[in-house]
Amino acid sequence: MTLYLDTTAPGAPQNLTADPAGWTNVDLFSVSWANPAELSGVAGAWYKLDVPPVSATDGTFVAGADLTSISDLNVGDDGAHDLYLWLQDAAGNADHTQAAVVTLYLDTTAPGAPQNLTADPAGWTNVDLFSVSWANPAELSGVAGAWYKLDVPPVSAADGTFVAGADLASISDLNVGDDGAHDLYLWLQDAVGNADHTQAAVVTLYLDTTPPGAPTNLDASPDGWQT
């Protein structure tokens, strides 16, 4: 008869990775790893979000012989969330100090309004060529581009023209088409596709390509010969 003794908890999970690995706007994640050598075999894994575990059972347990992945994970709110994961063997041994860590990134919030949106030229011009610039607000996943629309306020997040660019803070070579004062509405999109047209900033572009008409009621004083 063979007797089996295993008093040692599994080592740390190896190559712990998250899917998606970067920022996402969908609160649904999975993690996967490779198991270390283990006498009695891996029988499941514990995980805990945001705060390091303080004991072997300080987390959520997922059972599974030779388990190497967990899916359908949610983090609950926007931000970068550390996930701590440690293993349990078939003899019930587990050691939270052997936890591996991976970060899950959630961003469901569109960027705020562009700050200090200005036009160049700022006043009237007779050349239909403008540029606009602004400062980007704080944004979890980063600004990935901007939408703009002329004359009429946007009615949806994609109701305009999109210009892509990491940390984009200016757009040039803009044309308004005809004389007058033209409001330009500009709103931002982040790296995971969040955008909100209600966060648009507004600046006015002024174009005047028409010379003044003839003076009216032109008169001289005095209106005859004089010495």
Coordinates of N, CA and C in Angstrom, one line a residue:
M1 N 0.8 -1.2 0.0 CA 0.0 0.0 0.0 C 0.9 1.2 0.0
T2 N 0.5 2.2 -0.8 CA 1.3 3.5 -0.9 C 0.6 4.6 -0.1
L3 N 1.3 5.3 0.7 CA 0.8 6.4 1.4 C 1.3 7.7 0.8
Y4 N 0.5 8.7 0.7 CA 0.8 9.9 0.0 C 0.7 11.1 0.9
L5 N 1.7 11.9 1.1 CA 1.7 13.0 1.9 C 2.1 14.3 1.1
D6 N 1.3 15.3 1.2 CA 1.6 16.6 0.6 C 1.2 17.7 1.5
T7 N 2.2 18.3 2.1 CA 1.9 19.4 3.1 C 2.3 20.8 2.6
T8 N 2.8 20.8 1.3 CA 3.3 22.0 0.8 C 2.3 22.6 -0.2
A9 N 2.0 23.9 -0.1 CA 1.1 24.6 -1.0 C 1.7 24.8 -2.4
P10 N 0.9 24.8 -3.4 CA 1.5 25.1 -4.7 C 2.3 26.4 -4.8
G11 N 3.2 26.4 -5.7 CA 3.9 27.7 -5.9 C 3.1 28.7 -6.7
A12 N 3.6 29.8 -7.0 CA 2.9 30.9 -7.7 C 2.5 30.4 -9.1
P13 N 1.3 30.8 -9.5 CA 0.9 30.6 -10.9 C 1.9 31.3 -11.8
Q14 N 2.2 30.7 -13.0 CA 3.2 31.2 -13.9 C 2.6 31.9 -15.1
N15 N 3.2 33.0 -15.5 CA 2.7 33.7 -16.7 C 1.2 34.1 -16.6
L16 N 0.8 34.6 -15.5 CA -0.5 35.1 -15.3 C -0.8 36.2 -16.2
T17 N -1.8 36.1 -17.1 CA -2.2 37.1 -18.0 C -3.7 37.4 -18.0
A18 N -4.1 38.6 -18.5 CA -5.5 38.9 -18.5 C -5.9 39.1 -20.0
D19 N -7.2 38.9 -20.2 CA -7.8 39.1 -21.5 C -9.1 39.9 -21.3
P20 N -9.2 41.1 -21.8 CA -8.2 41.8 -22.6 C -7.0 42.3 -21.6
A21 N -5.9 42.5 -22.3 CA -4.7 42.8 -21.5 C -4.6 44.3 -21.2
G22 N -5.3 45.1 -22.0 CA -5.2 46.6 -21.8 C -6.6 47.1 -21.4
W23 N -6.8 48.4 -21.7 CA -8.0 49.1 -21.4 C -9.2 48.5 -22.2
T24 N -10.4 48.4 -21.6 CA -11.6 48.0 -22.3 C -12.8 48.8 -21.7
N25 N -13.9 48.9 -22.4 CA -15.1 49.5 -21.9 C -16.2 48.5 -21.6
V26 N -15.8 47.2 -21.6 CA -16.7 46.2 -21.2 C -16.2 45.5 -20.0
D27 N -17.0 45.4 -19.0 CA -16.6 44.8 -17.7 C -16.7 43.3 -17.7
L28 N -15.9 42.7 -18.5 CA -15.9 41.2 -18.6 C -14.4 40.8 -19.0
F29 N -13.8 40.1 -18.0 CA -12.4 39.7 -18.2 C -12.2 38.2 -18.0
S30 N -11.1 37.7 -18.4 CA -10.7 36.3 -18.1 C -9.2 36.4 -17.8
V31 N -8.7 35.4 -17.0 CA -7.3 35.3 -16.7 C -6.9 33.9 -17.0
S32 N -5.6 33.7 -17.3 CA -5.1 32.4 -17.6 C -3.6 32.4 -17.1
W33 N -3.1 31.1 -16.9 CA -1.8 31.0 -16.3 C -1.3 29.5 -16.6
A34 N -0.1 29.3 -16.2 CA 0.5 27.9 -16.3 C 0.7 27.5 -14.8
N35 N 0.4 26.2 -14.5 CA 0.6 25.7 -13.2 C 2.0 25.2 -13.0
P36 N 2.5 25.5 -11.8 CA 3.8 24.9 -11.4 C 3.7 23.4 -11.1
A37 N 4.9 22.8 -11.0 CA 4.9 21.4 -10.6 C 4.2 21.3 -9.2
E38 N 3.4 20.2 -9.0 CA 2.6 20.1 -7.7 C 2.4 18.6 -7.4
L39 N 2.8 18.2 -6.2 CA 2.7 16.7 -5.9 C 1.3 16.2 -6.1
S40 N 0.3 16.8 -5.4 CA -1.0 16.2 -5.4 C -1.9 16.8 -6.5
G41 N -1.3 17.7 -7.3 CA -2.1 18.3 -8.4 C -2.9 19.5 -8.0
V42 N -3.0 20.5 -8.9 CA -3.8 21.7 -8.6 C -5.2 21.3 -8.7
A43 N -6.0 21.7 -7.7 CA -7.4 21.4 -7.6 C -8.3 22.7 -7.7
G44 N -7.7 23.8 -7.9 CA -8.5 25.1 -8.0 C -7.6 26.3 -7.7
A45 N -8.2 27.4 -7.7 CA -7.5 28.7 -7.5 C -8.4 29.7 -6.7
W46 N -7.7 30.5 -6.0 CA -8.3 31.6 -5.2 C -7.9 32.9 -5.9
Y47 N -8.9 33.9 -5.9 CA -8.5 35.2 -6.4 C -9.2 36.3 -5.6
K48 N -8.5 37.4 -5.6 CA -9.1 38.6 -4.9 C -8.7 39.8 -5.6
L49 N -9.6 40.8 -5.7 CA -9.5 42.0 -6.4 C -9.0 43.2 -5.5
D50 N -8.1 44.0 -6.0 CA -7.8 45.3 -5.5 C -7.0 45.3 -4.2
V51 N -7.2 44.4 -3.3 CA -6.5 44.4 -2.0 C -5.8 43.1 -1.8
P52 N -4.5 43.1 -1.4 CA -3.8 41.8 -1.3 C -4.5 40.9 -0.2
P53 N -4.5 39.6 -0.5 CA -5.1 38.7 0.5 C -4.3 38.6 1.8
V54 N -5.0 38.3 2.9 CA -4.3 38.3 4.2 C -4.3 36.8 4.8
S55 N -4.9 35.9 4.1 CA -4.9 34.5 4.5 C -5.1 33.6 3.2
A56 N -5.0 32.3 3.4 CA -5.1 31.4 2.3 C -6.5 31.4 1.7
T57 N -7.5 31.7 2.5 CA -8.9 31.6 2.1 C -9.5 33.0 1.9
D58 N -8.7 34.1 1.9 CA -9.2 35.4 1.8 C -9.4 35.8 0.3
G59 N -10.5 35.2 -0.2 CA -10.8 35.5 -1.6 C -11.9 34.6 -2.1
T60 N -12.0 34.5 -3.4 CA -13.1 33.7 -4.0 C -12.4 32.4 -4.6
F61 N -13.0 31.3 -4.3 CA -12.4 30.0 -4.8 C -13.1 29.5 -6.0
V62 N -12.3 29.0 -7.0 CA -12.9 28.4 -8.2 C -12.2 27.0 -8.3
A63 N -13.0 26.0 -8.2 CA -12.5 24.6 -8.2 C -12.3 24.2 -9.7
G64 N -11.4 23.2 -9.8 CA -11.1 22.7 -11.1 C -9.8 21.9 -11.1
A65 N -9.8 20.6 -11.5 CA -8.6 19.8 -11.6 C -7.7 20.4 -12.7
D66 N -6.4 20.8 -12.3 CA -5.5 21.4 -13.2 C -6.0 22.7 -13.8
L67 N -6.8 23.4 -13.1 CA -7.4 24.7 -13.5 C -6.3 25.6 -14.0
T68 N -6.4 26.2 -15.2 CA -5.4 27.2 -15.7 C -6.1 28.4 -16.2
S69 N -7.4 28.6 -16.0 CA -8.0 29.9 -16.4 C -9.3 30.1 -15.6
I70 N -9.7 31.4 -15.5 CA -11.0 31.8 -14.9 C -11.6 32.8 -15.9
S71 N -12.9 32.7 -16.2 CA -13.5 33.6 -17.1 C -14.7 34.3 -16.4
D72 N -15.3 35.2 -17.1 CA -16.5 36.0 -16.6 C -16.2 36.7 -15.3
L73 N -15.0 37.4 -15.3 CA -14.7 38.2 -14.1 C -15.1 39.6 -14.3
N74 N -15.6 40.3 -13.3 CA -16.1 41.7 -13.3 C -15.3 42.4 -12.2
V75 N -15.0 43.7 -12.6 CA -14.3 44.6 -11.6 C -15.2 45.6 -10.9
G76 N -16.3 45.9 -11.6 CA -17.3 46.7 -10.9 C -17.3 48.2 -11.2
D77 N -16.1 48.8 -11.3 CA -16.0 50.2 -11.6 C -14.8 50.6 -12.3
D78 N -14.8 51.8 -12.9 CA -13.6 52.2 -13.8 C -12.3 52.3 -13.0
G79 N -11.3 52.0 -13.7 CA -9.9 52.1 -13.1 C -9.1 50.9 -13.4
A80 N -7.9 50.9 -12.8 CA -7.0 49.8 -12.9 C -7.1 48.9 -11.6
H81 N -7.4 47.6 -11.8 CA -7.7 46.8 -10.7 C -6.7 45.6 -10.6
D82 N -6.0 45.5 -9.6 CA -5.1 44.4 -9.4 C -5.8 43.1 -9.0
L83 N -5.6 42.0 -9.7 CA -6.2 40.7 -9.3 C -5.1 39.8 -8.8
Y84 N -5.2 39.4 -7.6 CA -4.3 38.5 -6.9 C -4.8 37.0 -7.1
L85 N -4.0 36.1 -7.5 CA -4.4 34.7 -7.8 C -3.4 33.7 -7.2
W86 N -3.9 32.8 -6.4 CA -3.0 31.8 -5.8 C -3.7 30.4 -5.9
L87 N -3.0 29.4 -5.9 CA -3.5 28.0 -6.2 C -3.7 27.2 -4.9
Q88 N -4.6 26.2 -5.1 CA -4.9 25.2 -4.0 C -4.7 23.8 -4.6
D89 N -4.0 22.9 -3.9 CA -3.8 21.6 -4.4 C -4.9 20.6 -3.9
A90 N -4.8 19.4 -4.4 CA -5.8 18.4 -4.1 C -5.8 18.0 -2.6
A91 N -4.7 18.3 -1.9 CA -4.7 18.0 -0.4 C -5.2 19.2 0.4
G92 N -5.6 20.3 -0.3 CA -6.2 21.4 0.4 C -5.1 22.5 0.8
N93 N -3.9 22.3 0.4 CA -2.9 23.3 0.7 C -3.0 24.5 -0.2
A94 N -2.9 25.7 0.4 CA -2.9 26.9 -0.4 C -2.1 28.0 0.4
D95 N -1.5 28.9 -0.3 CA -0.6 29.9 0.3 C -0.8 31.2 -0.4
H96 N -1.4 32.1 0.3 CA -1.7 33.4 -0.3 C -0.5 34.2 -0.6
T97 N 0.6 33.9 0.1 CA 1.9 34.6 -0.2 C 2.5 34.2 -1.5
Q98 N 1.9 33.2 -2.1 CA 2.4 32.7 -3.5 C 1.5 33.3 -4.6
A99 N 0.7 34.3 -4.3 CA -0.2 34.9 -5.3 C 0.6 35.6 -6.4
A100 N 0.2 35.4 -7.6 CA 0.6 36.2 -8.7 C -0.4 37.3 -8.9
V101 N 0.1 38.4 -9.6 CA -0.8 39.6 -9.7 C -0.8 40.0 -11.2
V102 N -2.1 40.3 -11.7 CA -2.3 40.9 -13.0 C -3.2 42.0 -12.8
T103 N -3.2 43.0 -13.7 CA -4.0 44.2 -13.6 C -5.1 44.2 -14.7
L104 N -6.4 44.4 -14.3 CA -7.5 44.5 -15.2 C -7.9 46.0 -15.3
Y105 N -8.1 46.5 -16.5 CA -8.3 47.9 -16.8 C -9.7 48.1 -17.4
L106 N -10.5 48.9 -16.7 CA -11.9 49.2 -17.2 C -12.1 50.7 -17.3
D107 N -12.6 51.1 -18.5 CA -12.9 52.6 -18.7 C -14.2 52.6 -19.5
T108 N -15.3 52.9 -18.8 CA -16.6 53.0 -19.4 C -17.1 54.5 -19.6
T109 N -16.2 55.4 -19.2 CA -16.6 56.8 -19.2 C -15.9 57.6 -20.3
A110 N -16.7 58.4 -21.1 CA -16.2 59.2 -22.1 C -15.4 60.3 -21.6
P111 N -14.4 60.8 -22.4 CA -13.6 62.0 -21.9 C -14.5 63.2 -21.6
G112 N -14.0 64.0 -20.7 CA -14.7 65.3 -20.5 C -14.4 66.3 -21.6
A113 N -15.0 67.5 -21.5 CA -14.9 68.5 -22.6 C -13.4 68.9 -22.8
P114 N -13.0 69.2 -24.0 CA -11.7 69.8 -24.3 C -11.6 71.1 -23.6
Q115 N -10.5 71.4 -23.1 CA -10.2 72.6 -22.3 C -9.5 73.7 -23.1
N116 N -10.0 74.9 -22.9 CA -9.3 76.1 -23.6 C -9.3 75.9 -25.1
L117 N -10.4 75.5 -25.7 CA -10.5 75.4 -27.1 C -10.4 76.7 -27.8
T118 N -9.4 76.9 -28.7 CA -9.2 78.2 -29.4 C -9.0 77.9 -30.9
A119 N -9.3 79.0 -31.6 CA -9.1 78.9 -33.1 C -8.0 79.8 -33.5
D120 N -7.4 79.5 -34.7 CA -6.4 80.3 -35.3 C -6.7 80.4 -36.8
P121 N -7.0 81.6 -37.3 CA -7.0 82.9 -36.6 C -8.2 83.0 -35.7
A122 N -8.1 83.8 -34.7 CA -9.1 83.9 -33.7 C -10.3 84.9 -34.1
G123 N -9.9 85.8 -35.0 CA -10.9 86.8 -35.4 C -11.3 86.6 -36.9
W124 N -11.8 87.7 -37.5 CA -12.2 87.6 -38.9 C -10.9 87.4 -39.9
T125 N -11.1 86.6 -40.9 CA -10.1 86.4 -41.9 C -10.8 86.3 -43.3
N126 N -10.0 86.6 -44.3 CA -10.5 86.4 -45.7 C -9.9 85.1 -46.4
V127 N -9.3 84.3 -45.6 CA -8.7 83.0 -46.1 C -9.4 81.9 -45.4
D128 N -10.1 81.0 -46.1 CA -10.8 79.9 -45.6 C -9.9 78.7 -45.2
L129 N -9.1 79.0 -44.1 CA -8.2 78.0 -43.6 C -8.0 78.2 -42.1
F130 N -8.4 77.3 -41.3 CA -8.4 77.5 -39.9 C -7.7 76.3 -39.2
S131 N -7.3 76.5 -38.0 CA -6.9 75.4 -37.1 C -7.5 75.6 -35.7
V132 N -7.6 74.6 -35.0 CA -8.1 74.7 -33.6 C -7.2 73.9 -32.7
S133 N -7.1 74.3 -31.4 CA -6.2 73.6 -30.5 C -6.9 73.6 -29.1
W134 N -6.5 72.7 -28.3 CA -7.1 72.6 -26.9 C -6.2 71.8 -26.0
A135 N -6.5 71.7 -24.7 CA -5.9 70.9 -23.8 C -6.8 69.7 -23.4
N136 N -6.2 68.5 -23.3 CA -7.0 67.4 -23.0 C -7.2 67.2 -21.5
P137 N -8.4 66.8 -21.1 CA -8.7 66.6 -19.7 C -8.0 65.2 -19.3
A138 N -8.0 65.0 -18.0 CA -7.5 63.7 -17.5 C -8.4 62.6 -18.1
E139 N -7.9 61.5 -18.5 CA -8.6 60.4 -19.2 C -7.9 59.1 -18.9
L140 N -8.7 58.1 -18.4 CA -8.1 56.8 -17.9 C -7.3 56.1 -19.1
S141 N -8.0 55.8 -20.2 CA -7.4 55.1 -21.2 C -6.7 55.9 -22.3
G142 N -6.7 57.3 -22.1 CA -6.1 58.2 -23.0 C -6.9 58.6 -24.1
V143 N -6.7 59.9 -24.6 CA -7.4 60.4 -25.7 C -6.9 59.8 -27.0
A144 N -7.8 59.3 -27.9 CA -7.3 58.7 -29.1 C -7.8 59.4 -30.3
G145 N -8.5 60.5 -30.2 CA -8.9 61.3 -31.3 C -10.0 62.3 -30.9
A146 N -10.5 63.0 -31.9 CA -11.6 64.0 -31.6 C -12.6 64.1 -32.8
W147 N -13.8 64.4 -32.4 CA -14.9 64.6 -33.4 C -15.1 66.1 -33.5
Y148 N -15.5 66.6 -34.7 CA -15.9 68.0 -34.8 C -17.1 68.1 -35.7
K149 N -17.9 69.1 -35.6 CA -19.0 69.4 -36.4 C -19.2 70.9 -36.5
L150 N -19.5 71.4 -37.7 CA -19.7 72.8 -37.9 C -21.2 73.2 -37.9
D151 N -21.4 74.4 -37.4 CA -22.7 75.2 -37.5 C -23.9 74.6 -36.7
V152 N -24.0 73.3 -36.7 CA -25.2 72.7 -36.0 C -24.7 71.8 -34.9
P153 N -25.3 71.8 -33.7 CA -24.8 71.0 -32.6 C -25.0 69.5 -32.9
P154 N -24.1 68.7 -32.5 CA -24.2 67.2 -32.7 C -25.3 66.6 -32.0
V155 N -25.9 65.5 -32.5 CA -27.0 64.9 -31.8 C -26.6 63.5 -31.4
S156 N -25.4 63.0 -31.7 CA -25.0 61.7 -31.2 C -23.4 61.8 -31.1
A157 N -22.8 60.7 -30.5 CA -21.4 60.7 -30.3 C -20.6 60.6 -31.6
A158 N -21.3 60.1 -32.7 CA -20.6 59.9 -34.0 C -21.1 60.9 -35.0
D159 N -21.8 61.9 -34.6 CA -22.4 62.9 -35.5 C -21.5 64.0 -35.8
G160 N -20.4 63.7 -36.6 CA -19.4 64.6 -37.0 C -18.3 64.0 -37.8
T161 N -17.2 64.6 -37.9 CA -16.0 64.2 -38.6 C -15.0 63.8 -37.5
F162 N -14.4 62.6 -37.6 CA -13.4 62.1 -36.7 C -12.0 62.2 -37.2
V163 N -11.2 62.7 -36.3 CA -9.7 62.8 -36.5 C -9.0 62.0 -35.5
A164 N -8.3 60.9 -35.9 CA -7.6 60.1 -35.0 C -6.2 60.6 -34.6
G165 N -5.8 60.3 -33.4 CA -4.5 60.7 -33.0 C -4.3 60.5 -31.5
A166 N -3.3 59.8 -31.1 CA -3.0 59.6 -29.6 C -2.7 60.9 -29.0
D167 N -3.5 61.2 -27.9 CA -3.3 62.5 -27.2 C -3.5 63.7 -28.2
L168 N -4.3 63.6 -29.2 CA -4.5 64.6 -30.1 C -5.0 65.9 -29.4
A169 N -4.4 67.0 -29.8 CA -4.7 68.3 -29.1 C -4.8 69.5 -30.1
S170 N -4.9 69.1 -31.4 CA -5.1 70.2 -32.4 C -5.6 69.6 -33.7
I171 N -6.3 70.3 -34.5 CA -6.7 69.9 -35.9 C -6.5 71.1 -36.8
S172 N -5.9 70.9 -37.9 CA -5.6 72.0 -38.8 C -6.3 71.8 -40.2
D173 N -6.1 72.7 -41.1 CA -6.6 72.6 -42.5 C -8.2 72.5 -42.4
L174 N -8.8 73.3 -41.6 CA -10.3 73.3 -41.5 C -10.8 74.3 -42.5
N175 N -11.9 74.1 -43.1 CA -12.6 75.0 -44.0 C -14.1 75.1 -43.6
V176 N -14.6 76.4 -43.7 CA -16.0 76.6 -43.3 C -16.9 76.7 -44.5
G177 N -16.3 77.0 -45.7 CA -17.1 77.0 -46.9 C -17.7 78.3 -47.4
D178 N -18.3 79.0 -46.5 CA -18.9 80.3 -46.9 C -18.7 81.4 -45.8
D179 N -18.9 82.6 -46.2 CA -18.7 83.7 -45.3 C -19.7 83.7 -44.1
G180 N -19.2 84.2 -43.0 CA -20.0 84.3 -41.8 C -19.3 83.7 -40.6
A181 N -20.0 83.7 -39.5 CA -19.5 83.2 -38.2 C -20.0 81.8 -38.0
H182 N -19.0 80.8 -37.9 CA -19.4 79.4 -37.9 C -18.9 78.8 -36.6
D183 N -19.9 78.3 -35.8 CA -19.6 77.6 -34.6 C -19.0 76.2 -34.9
L184 N -17.9 75.9 -34.3 CA -17.3 74.5 -34.4 C -17.5 73.8 -33.1
Y185 N -18.1 72.7 -33.1 CA -18.3 71.8 -31.9 C -17.3 70.7 -31.9
L186 N -16.6 70.5 -30.8 CA -15.5 69.5 -30.7 C -15.6 68.7 -29.5
W187 N -15.6 67.4 -29.6 CA -15.6 66.5 -28.5 C -14.6 65.4 -28.7
L188 N -14.2 64.7 -27.6 CA -13.1 63.7 -27.6 C -13.6 62.3 -27.6
Q189 N -12.7 61.4 -28.1 CA -12.9 60.0 -28.0 C -11.7 59.3 -27.3
D190 N -11.9 58.4 -26.4 CA -10.8 57.7 -25.8 C -10.3 56.5 -26.5
A191 N -9.3 55.8 -25.9 CA -8.7 54.7 -26.6 C -9.6 53.4 -26.7
V192 N -10.6 53.4 -25.9 CA -11.5 52.2 -26.0 C -12.9 52.6 -26.7
G193 N -12.9 53.8 -27.3 CA -14.1 54.1 -28.1 C -15.2 54.9 -27.4
N194 N -15.0 55.3 -26.1 CA -16.0 56.1 -25.5 C -15.9 57.6 -26.0
A195 N -17.1 58.1 -26.3 CA -17.2 59.5 -26.7 C -18.6 60.0 -26.3
D196 N -18.7 61.3 -26.0 CA -19.9 61.9 -25.6 C -20.1 63.3 -26.2
H197 N -21.0 63.4 -27.1 CA -21.2 64.7 -27.8 C -21.7 65.8 -26.9
T198 N -22.3 65.4 -25.7 CA -22.7 66.5 -24.8 C -21.6 67.1 -24.1
Q199 N -20.4 66.5 -24.3 CA -19.2 67.1 -23.7 C -18.4 68.0 -24.7
A200 N -19.1 68.4 -25.8 CA -18.4 69.2 -26.8 C -18.1 70.6 -26.3
A201 N -16.9 71.1 -26.6 CA -16.6 72.5 -26.5 C -16.9 73.2 -27.8
V202 N -17.1 74.6 -27.7 CA -17.4 75.3 -28.9 C -16.5 76.5 -29.1
V203 N -16.1 76.7 -30.4 CA -15.3 77.9 -30.7 C -15.9 78.4 -32.1
T204 N -15.8 79.7 -32.3 CA -16.4 80.3 -33.5 C -15.3 80.7 -34.5
L205 N -15.5 80.3 -35.8 CA -14.6 80.6 -36.9 C -15.2 81.7 -37.8
Y206 N -14.5 82.7 -38.1 CA -15.0 83.9 -38.8 C -14.4 84.0 -40.2
L207 N -15.2 84.0 -41.2 CA -14.7 84.1 -42.6 C -15.5 85.2 -43.3
D208 N -14.7 86.1 -43.9 CA -15.2 87.2 -44.7 C -14.4 87.4 -46.0
T209 N -14.8 86.9 -47.1 CA -14.1 87.0 -48.4 C -14.7 88.0 -49.3
T210 N -15.7 88.7 -48.9 CA -16.4 89.7 -49.8 C -16.0 91.1 -49.5
P211 N -15.5 91.8 -50.5 CA -15.2 93.3 -50.2 C -16.4 94.1 -49.9
P212 N -16.3 95.2 -49.3 CA -17.4 96.0 -49.0 C -18.1 96.6 -50.3
G213 N -19.4 96.8 -50.3 CA -20.1 97.4 -51.4 C -19.7 98.9 -51.6
A214 N -20.2 99.5 -52.6 CA -19.9 101.0 -52.8 C -20.5 101.8 -51.7
P215 N -19.8 102.9 -51.3 CA -20.3 103.8 -50.3 C -21.7 104.4 -50.9
T216 N -22.6 104.6 -50.0 CA -23.9 105.2 -50.3 C -23.9 106.7 -49.8
N217 N -24.7 107.5 -50.6 CA -24.9 108.9 -50.2 C -23.6 109.6 -50.0
L218 N -22.7 109.4 -50.9 CA -21.4 110.1 -50.8 C -21.6 111.6 -51.1
D219 N -21.1 112.4 -50.3 CA -21.4 113.9 -50.4 C -20.1 114.6 -50.0
A220 N -20.0 115.8 -50.6 CA -18.8 116.7 -50.2 C -19.3 117.9 -49.6
S221 N -18.5 118.5 -48.7 CA -18.9 119.7 -48.0 C -17.7 120.6 -48.0
P222 N -17.7 121.8 -48.6 CA -18.8 122.3 -49.4 C -18.9 121.6 -50.7
D223 N -20.1 121.7 -51.4 CA -20.3 120.9 -52.6 C -20.0 121.6 -53.9
G224 N -19.4 122.9 -53.8 CA -19.0 123.6 -55.0 C -17.6 124.1 -54.9
W225 N -17.2 125.0 -55.9 CA -15.9 125.6 -55.9 C -15.6 126.4 -54.6
Q226 N -14.4 126.4 -54.2 CA -14.1 127.2 -53.1 C -12.6 127.6 -53.2
T227 N -12.3 128.7 -52.5 CA -10.9 129.3 -52.5 C -10.2 128.8 -51.3

